[in-house]
Amino acid sequence: MEKNEILINGLDFKNWEFVRKRIFSELPEENHYDFQDDEDSSNTSFMVPQELCDRLKYIDGKPCTFSVKIRNLLEDSASLIYQGMITGRRRKITRTYQSQGLNLKKVSCRVVSQSLMEMDIISHALGISRSALLSLMLEWEVTGWLDIVRGAGLARDTTSLKILESNQRFDRTTYTKIAEYRVKITHLVDS
């Protein structure tokens, strides 16, 4: 299997969803993302449960921007997600969105493009939407799981994610009549 090198400069791509679809249609097997510009940001929107919206504005009781909050949530939950939640195989390609009947609020904000890319890759591997991923991380924060992760020393200790490799492919084997979607993500940080 050939590895495809993709160099992403955030200034070149304002619409990450379009870029992701283009990359996965042109290079579906394995992709290597090397981030150059971690200061570029993009406008985006999330659908977040009303009761979690206020959590987006604060880190440890101090006011912060949405971009900083999302980066902080990714740092705290990266190990938990990469090491424990992403299974090697999924039996569906579709994404799961949030449950019906939730009181969702649309939150529009500017987020560092690198964070959006990482969220999109994680949510794709988990089979959920970015909004569902954000809500999940906020719920972990509310319940205290992220404090436990940070206290155990499992949180990512740097905000400088430099390389993210994503190998996601649809595999219909002859051994089973059910197709599987195989996922492998490797992340390297500049320590």
mmCIF file of C-alpha atoms in Angstrom:
data_model
loop_
_atom_site.group_PDB
_atom_site.id
_atom_site.type_symbol
_atom_site.label_atom_id
_atom_site.label_comp_id
_atom_site.label_asym_id
_atom_site.label_seq_id
_atom_site.Cartn_x
_atom_site.Cartn_y
_atom_site.Cartn_z
ATOM 1 C CA MET A 1 0.000 0.000 0.000
ATOM 2 C CA GLU A 2 1.448 3.329 -1.014
ATOM 3 C CA LYS A 3 1.531 6.188 1.464
ATOM 4 C CA ASN A 4 0.363 9.506 0.071
ATOM 5 C CA GLU A 5 2.132 12.567 1.423
ATOM 6 C CA ILE A 6 -0.146 15.552 1.775
ATOM 7 C CA LEU A 7 1.327 18.822 2.953
ATOM 8 C CA ILE A 8 -1.400 21.036 4.344
ATOM 9 C CA ASN A 9 -0.871 24.738 4.772
ATOM 10 C CA GLY A 10 -3.885 26.181 6.529
ATOM 11 C CA LEU A 11 -3.719 29.328 4.401
ATOM 12 C CA ASP A 12 -4.437 27.282 1.278
ATOM 13 C CA PHE A 13 -7.577 25.591 2.553
ATOM 14 C CA LYS A 14 -10.393 27.591 4.094
ATOM 15 C CA ASN A 15 -12.983 24.856 3.659
ATOM 16 C CA TRP A 16 -11.552 21.750 5.325
ATOM 17 C CA GLU A 17 -14.628 19.581 4.638
ATOM 18 C CA PHE A 18 -14.194 20.165 0.894
ATOM 19 C CA VAL A 19 -10.478 19.365 1.148
ATOM 20 C CA ARG A 20 -11.177 16.186 3.156
ATOM 21 C CA LYS A 21 -13.680 14.955 0.587
ATOM 22 C CA ARG A 22 -11.249 15.711 -2.236
ATOM 23 C CA ILE A 23 -8.369 13.969 -0.461
ATOM 24 C CA PHE A 24 -10.389 10.853 0.376
ATOM 25 C CA SER A 25 -11.755 10.583 -3.153
ATOM 26 C CA GLU A 26 -8.345 11.025 -4.783
ATOM 27 C CA LEU A 27 -6.212 9.243 -2.189
ATOM 28 C CA PRO A 28 -8.450 6.821 -0.295
ATOM 29 C CA GLU A 29 -5.880 4.445 1.156
ATOM 30 C CA GLU A 30 -3.415 6.206 3.445
ATOM 31 C CA ASN A 31 -2.779 9.851 4.095
ATOM 32 C CA HIS A 32 -0.044 11.705 5.918
ATOM 33 C CA TYR A 33 -0.804 15.209 7.173
ATOM 34 C CA ASP A 34 2.131 17.470 8.004
ATOM 35 C CA PHE A 35 0.912 20.726 9.517
ATOM 36 C CA GLN A 36 2.843 23.870 8.619
ATOM 37 C CA ASP A 37 0.700 26.743 9.840
ATOM 38 C CA ASP A 38 -1.041 26.198 13.140
ATOM 39 C CA GLU A 39 -2.187 29.818 13.487
ATOM 40 C CA ASP A 40 -4.623 29.895 10.564
ATOM 41 C CA SER A 41 -8.268 29.703 11.552
ATOM 42 C CA SER A 42 -11.566 29.021 9.837
ATOM 43 C CA ASN A 43 -15.181 29.838 10.560
ATOM 44 C CA THR A 44 -17.286 26.838 11.474
ATOM 45 C CA SER A 45 -20.464 25.917 13.311
ATOM 46 C CA PHE A 46 -21.305 23.224 15.830
ATOM 47 C CA MET A 47 -24.639 22.016 17.149
ATOM 48 C CA VAL A 48 -24.130 21.731 20.906
ATOM 49 C CA PRO A 49 -26.649 20.782 23.609
ATOM 50 C CA GLN A 50 -27.872 23.956 25.326
ATOM 51 C CA GLU A 51 -26.693 22.803 28.765
ATOM 52 C CA LEU A 52 -23.109 22.400 27.480
ATOM 53 C CA CYS A 53 -22.867 25.728 25.611
ATOM 54 C CA ASP A 54 -21.623 27.687 28.627
ATOM 55 C CA ARG A 55 -18.756 25.190 29.033
ATOM 56 C CA LEU A 56 -17.339 26.415 25.708
ATOM 57 C CA LYS A 57 -16.568 29.847 27.150
ATOM 58 C CA TYR A 58 -14.369 28.877 30.109
ATOM 59 C CA ILE A 59 -11.274 26.875 31.029
ATOM 60 C CA ASP A 60 -10.935 26.346 34.783
ATOM 61 C CA GLY A 61 -13.384 29.192 35.395
ATOM 62 C CA LYS A 62 -11.439 31.684 33.270
ATOM 63 C CA PRO A 63 -12.892 33.151 30.057
ATOM 64 C CA CYS A 64 -11.377 31.847 26.816
ATOM 65 C CA THR A 65 -12.044 31.773 23.085
ATOM 66 C CA PHE A 66 -13.814 28.838 21.429
ATOM 67 C CA SER A 67 -10.618 27.986 19.557
ATOM 68 C CA VAL A 68 -8.583 27.757 22.774
ATOM 69 C CA LYS A 69 -11.317 25.689 24.454
ATOM 70 C CA ILE A 70 -11.503 23.206 21.568
ATOM 71 C CA ARG A 71 -7.689 22.889 21.465
ATOM 72 C CA ASN A 72 -7.708 22.283 25.243
ATOM 73 C CA LEU A 73 -10.416 19.611 24.944
ATOM 74 C CA LEU A 74 -8.424 17.872 22.186
ATOM 75 C CA GLU A 75 -5.250 17.932 24.298
ATOM 76 C CA ASP A 76 -7.044 16.448 27.299
ATOM 77 C CA SER A 77 -8.947 13.768 25.402
ATOM 78 C CA ALA A 78 -6.512 12.832 22.593
ATOM 79 C CA SER A 79 -4.942 9.880 24.412
ATOM 80 C CA LEU A 80 -8.315 8.622 25.598
ATOM 81 C CA ILE A 81 -9.666 8.734 22.048
ATOM 82 C CA TYR A 82 -6.611 7.518 20.121
ATOM 83 C CA GLN A 83 -5.715 4.719 22.531
ATOM 84 C CA GLY A 84 -9.115 3.524 23.664
ATOM 85 C CA MET A 85 -12.042 4.562 21.521
ATOM 86 C CA ILE A 86 -10.928 4.149 17.927
ATOM 87 C CA THR A 87 -11.365 0.523 17.087
ATOM 88 C CA GLY A 88 -9.416 -1.057 14.284
ATOM 89 C CA ARG A 89 -12.614 -1.973 12.442
ATOM 90 C CA ARG A 90 -16.065 -0.552 11.986
ATOM 91 C CA ARG A 91 -18.993 -2.144 10.220
ATOM 92 C CA LYS A 92 -20.488 1.057 8.869
ATOM 93 C CA ILE A 93 -19.329 4.026 6.860
ATOM 94 C CA THR A 94 -22.074 6.428 7.861
ATOM 95 C CA ARG A 95 -21.730 8.903 10.703
ATOM 96 C CA THR A 96 -23.910 9.055 13.781
ATOM 97 C CA TYR A 97 -25.284 12.433 14.715
ATOM 98 C CA GLN A 98 -26.643 13.567 18.057
ATOM 99 C CA SER A 99 -29.827 12.066 19.418
ATOM 100 C CA GLN A 100 -33.148 13.502 18.383
ATOM 101 C CA GLY A 101 -35.008 15.603 20.894
ATOM 102 C CA LEU A 102 -31.920 17.306 22.327
ATOM 103 C CA ASN A 103 -32.125 21.048 22.858
ATOM 104 C CA LEU A 104 -29.296 21.912 20.439
ATOM 105 C CA LYS A 105 -27.895 25.383 19.930
ATOM 106 C CA LYS A 106 -25.914 26.432 16.873
ATOM 107 C CA VAL A 107 -22.543 27.847 17.915
ATOM 108 C CA SER A 108 -20.591 29.645 15.192
ATOM 109 C CA CYS A 109 -16.951 30.410 15.896
ATOM 110 C CA ARG A 110 -13.426 30.690 14.523
ATOM 111 C CA VAL A 111 -11.262 27.664 15.235
ATOM 112 C CA VAL A 112 -7.629 26.984 14.362
ATOM 113 C CA SER A 113 -7.662 24.946 11.149
ATOM 114 C CA GLN A 114 -5.345 22.320 12.624
ATOM 115 C CA SER A 115 -7.884 21.634 15.393
ATOM 116 C CA LEU A 116 -10.682 21.324 12.837
ATOM 117 C CA MET A 117 -8.626 18.886 10.783
ATOM 118 C CA GLU A 118 -7.853 16.766 13.824
ATOM 119 C CA MET A 119 -11.512 16.844 14.913
ATOM 120 C CA ASP A 120 -12.634 15.834 11.441
ATOM 121 C CA ILE A 121 -10.201 12.913 11.261
ATOM 122 C CA ILE A 122 -11.121 11.723 14.778
ATOM 123 C CA SER A 123 -14.859 12.054 14.182
ATOM 124 C CA HIS A 124 -14.552 10.239 10.859
ATOM 125 C CA ALA A 125 -12.651 7.393 12.551
ATOM 126 C CA LEU A 126 -15.257 7.195 15.332
ATOM 127 C CA GLY A 127 -18.162 7.381 12.904
ATOM 128 C CA ILE A 128 -19.697 10.476 14.504
ATOM 129 C CA SER A 129 -20.118 14.104 13.483
ATOM 130 C CA ARG A 130 -17.757 16.857 14.633
ATOM 131 C CA SER A 131 -20.604 18.336 16.683
ATOM 132 C CA ALA A 132 -21.152 14.975 18.392
ATOM 133 C CA LEU A 133 -17.393 14.744 19.091
ATOM 134 C CA LEU A 134 -17.359 18.216 20.649
ATOM 135 C CA SER A 135 -20.406 17.348 22.765
ATOM 136 C CA LEU A 136 -18.754 14.090 23.866
ATOM 137 C CA MET A 137 -15.584 15.902 24.956
ATOM 138 C CA LEU A 138 -17.653 18.534 26.809
ATOM 139 C CA GLU A 139 -19.613 15.766 28.574
ATOM 140 C CA TRP A 140 -16.337 14.139 29.641
ATOM 141 C CA GLU A 141 -15.259 17.488 31.061
ATOM 142 C CA VAL A 142 -18.540 17.910 32.969
ATOM 143 C CA THR A 143 -18.341 14.405 34.457
ATOM 144 C CA GLY A 144 -14.698 14.871 35.493
ATOM 145 C CA TRP A 145 -13.153 12.277 33.159
ATOM 146 C CA LEU A 146 -10.785 14.790 31.583
ATOM 147 C CA ASP A 147 -9.539 15.859 35.041
ATOM 148 C CA ILE A 148 -8.769 12.199 35.764
ATOM 149 C CA VAL A 149 -6.988 11.841 32.400
ATOM 150 C CA ARG A 150 -4.908 14.972 33.050
ATOM 151 C CA GLY A 151 -4.221 13.900 36.655
ATOM 152 C CA ALA A 152 -2.982 10.513 35.433
ATOM 153 C CA GLY A 153 -0.581 12.264 33.047
ATOM 154 C CA LEU A 154 -2.347 10.989 29.933
ATOM 155 C CA ALA A 155 -3.199 14.384 28.440
ATOM 156 C CA ARG A 156 -1.181 15.594 25.487
ATOM 157 C CA ASP A 157 1.365 17.971 26.986
ATOM 158 C CA THR A 158 1.856 20.218 23.977
ATOM 159 C CA THR A 159 -0.381 22.141 21.641
ATOM 160 C CA SER A 160 2.024 21.651 18.759
ATOM 161 C CA LEU A 161 0.666 18.681 16.807
ATOM 162 C CA LYS A 162 3.007 18.338 13.840
ATOM 163 C CA ILE A 163 2.097 15.100 12.076
ATOM 164 C CA LEU A 164 -1.150 13.185 11.804
ATOM 165 C CA GLU A 165 -1.367 9.990 9.775
ATOM 166 C CA SER A 166 -4.725 8.562 8.864
ATOM 167 C CA ASN A 167 -5.200 5.174 7.236
ATOM 168 C CA GLN A 168 -8.888 4.599 6.649
ATOM 169 C CA ARG A 169 -10.183 2.205 4.043
ATOM 170 C CA PHE A 170 -13.275 0.260 3.188
ATOM 171 C CA ASP A 171 -12.450 -3.428 3.019
ATOM 172 C CA ARG A 172 -14.798 -6.119 1.697
ATOM 173 C CA THR A 173 -13.075 -9.395 2.430
ATOM 174 C CA THR A 174 -13.958 -12.799 1.081
ATOM 175 C CA TYR A 175 -14.181 -14.202 4.616
ATOM 176 C CA THR A 176 -17.231 -12.238 5.629
ATOM 177 C CA LYS A 177 -20.287 -10.971 3.861
ATOM 178 C CA ILE A 178 -20.213 -7.818 5.966
ATOM 179 C CA ALA A 179 -17.859 -5.135 4.730
ATOM 180 C CA GLU A 180 -15.588 -3.537 7.287
ATOM 181 C CA TYR A 181 -14.148 -0.086 7.507
ATOM 182 C CA ARG A 182 -10.612 -0.271 8.894
ATOM 183 C CA VAL A 183 -9.174 2.700 10.725
ATOM 184 C CA LYS A 184 -5.686 3.481 11.976
ATOM 185 C CA ILE A 185 -4.559 6.911 13.121
ATOM 186 C CA THR A 186 -1.059 7.799 14.260
ATOM 187 C CA HIS A 187 -0.347 11.182 15.770
ATOM 188 C CA LEU A 188 3.043 12.644 16.545
ATOM 189 C CA VAL A 189 3.631 15.788 18.545
ATOM 190 C CA ASP A 190 6.592 18.109 18.624
ATOM 191 C CA SER A 191 7.913 17.551 22.126
#
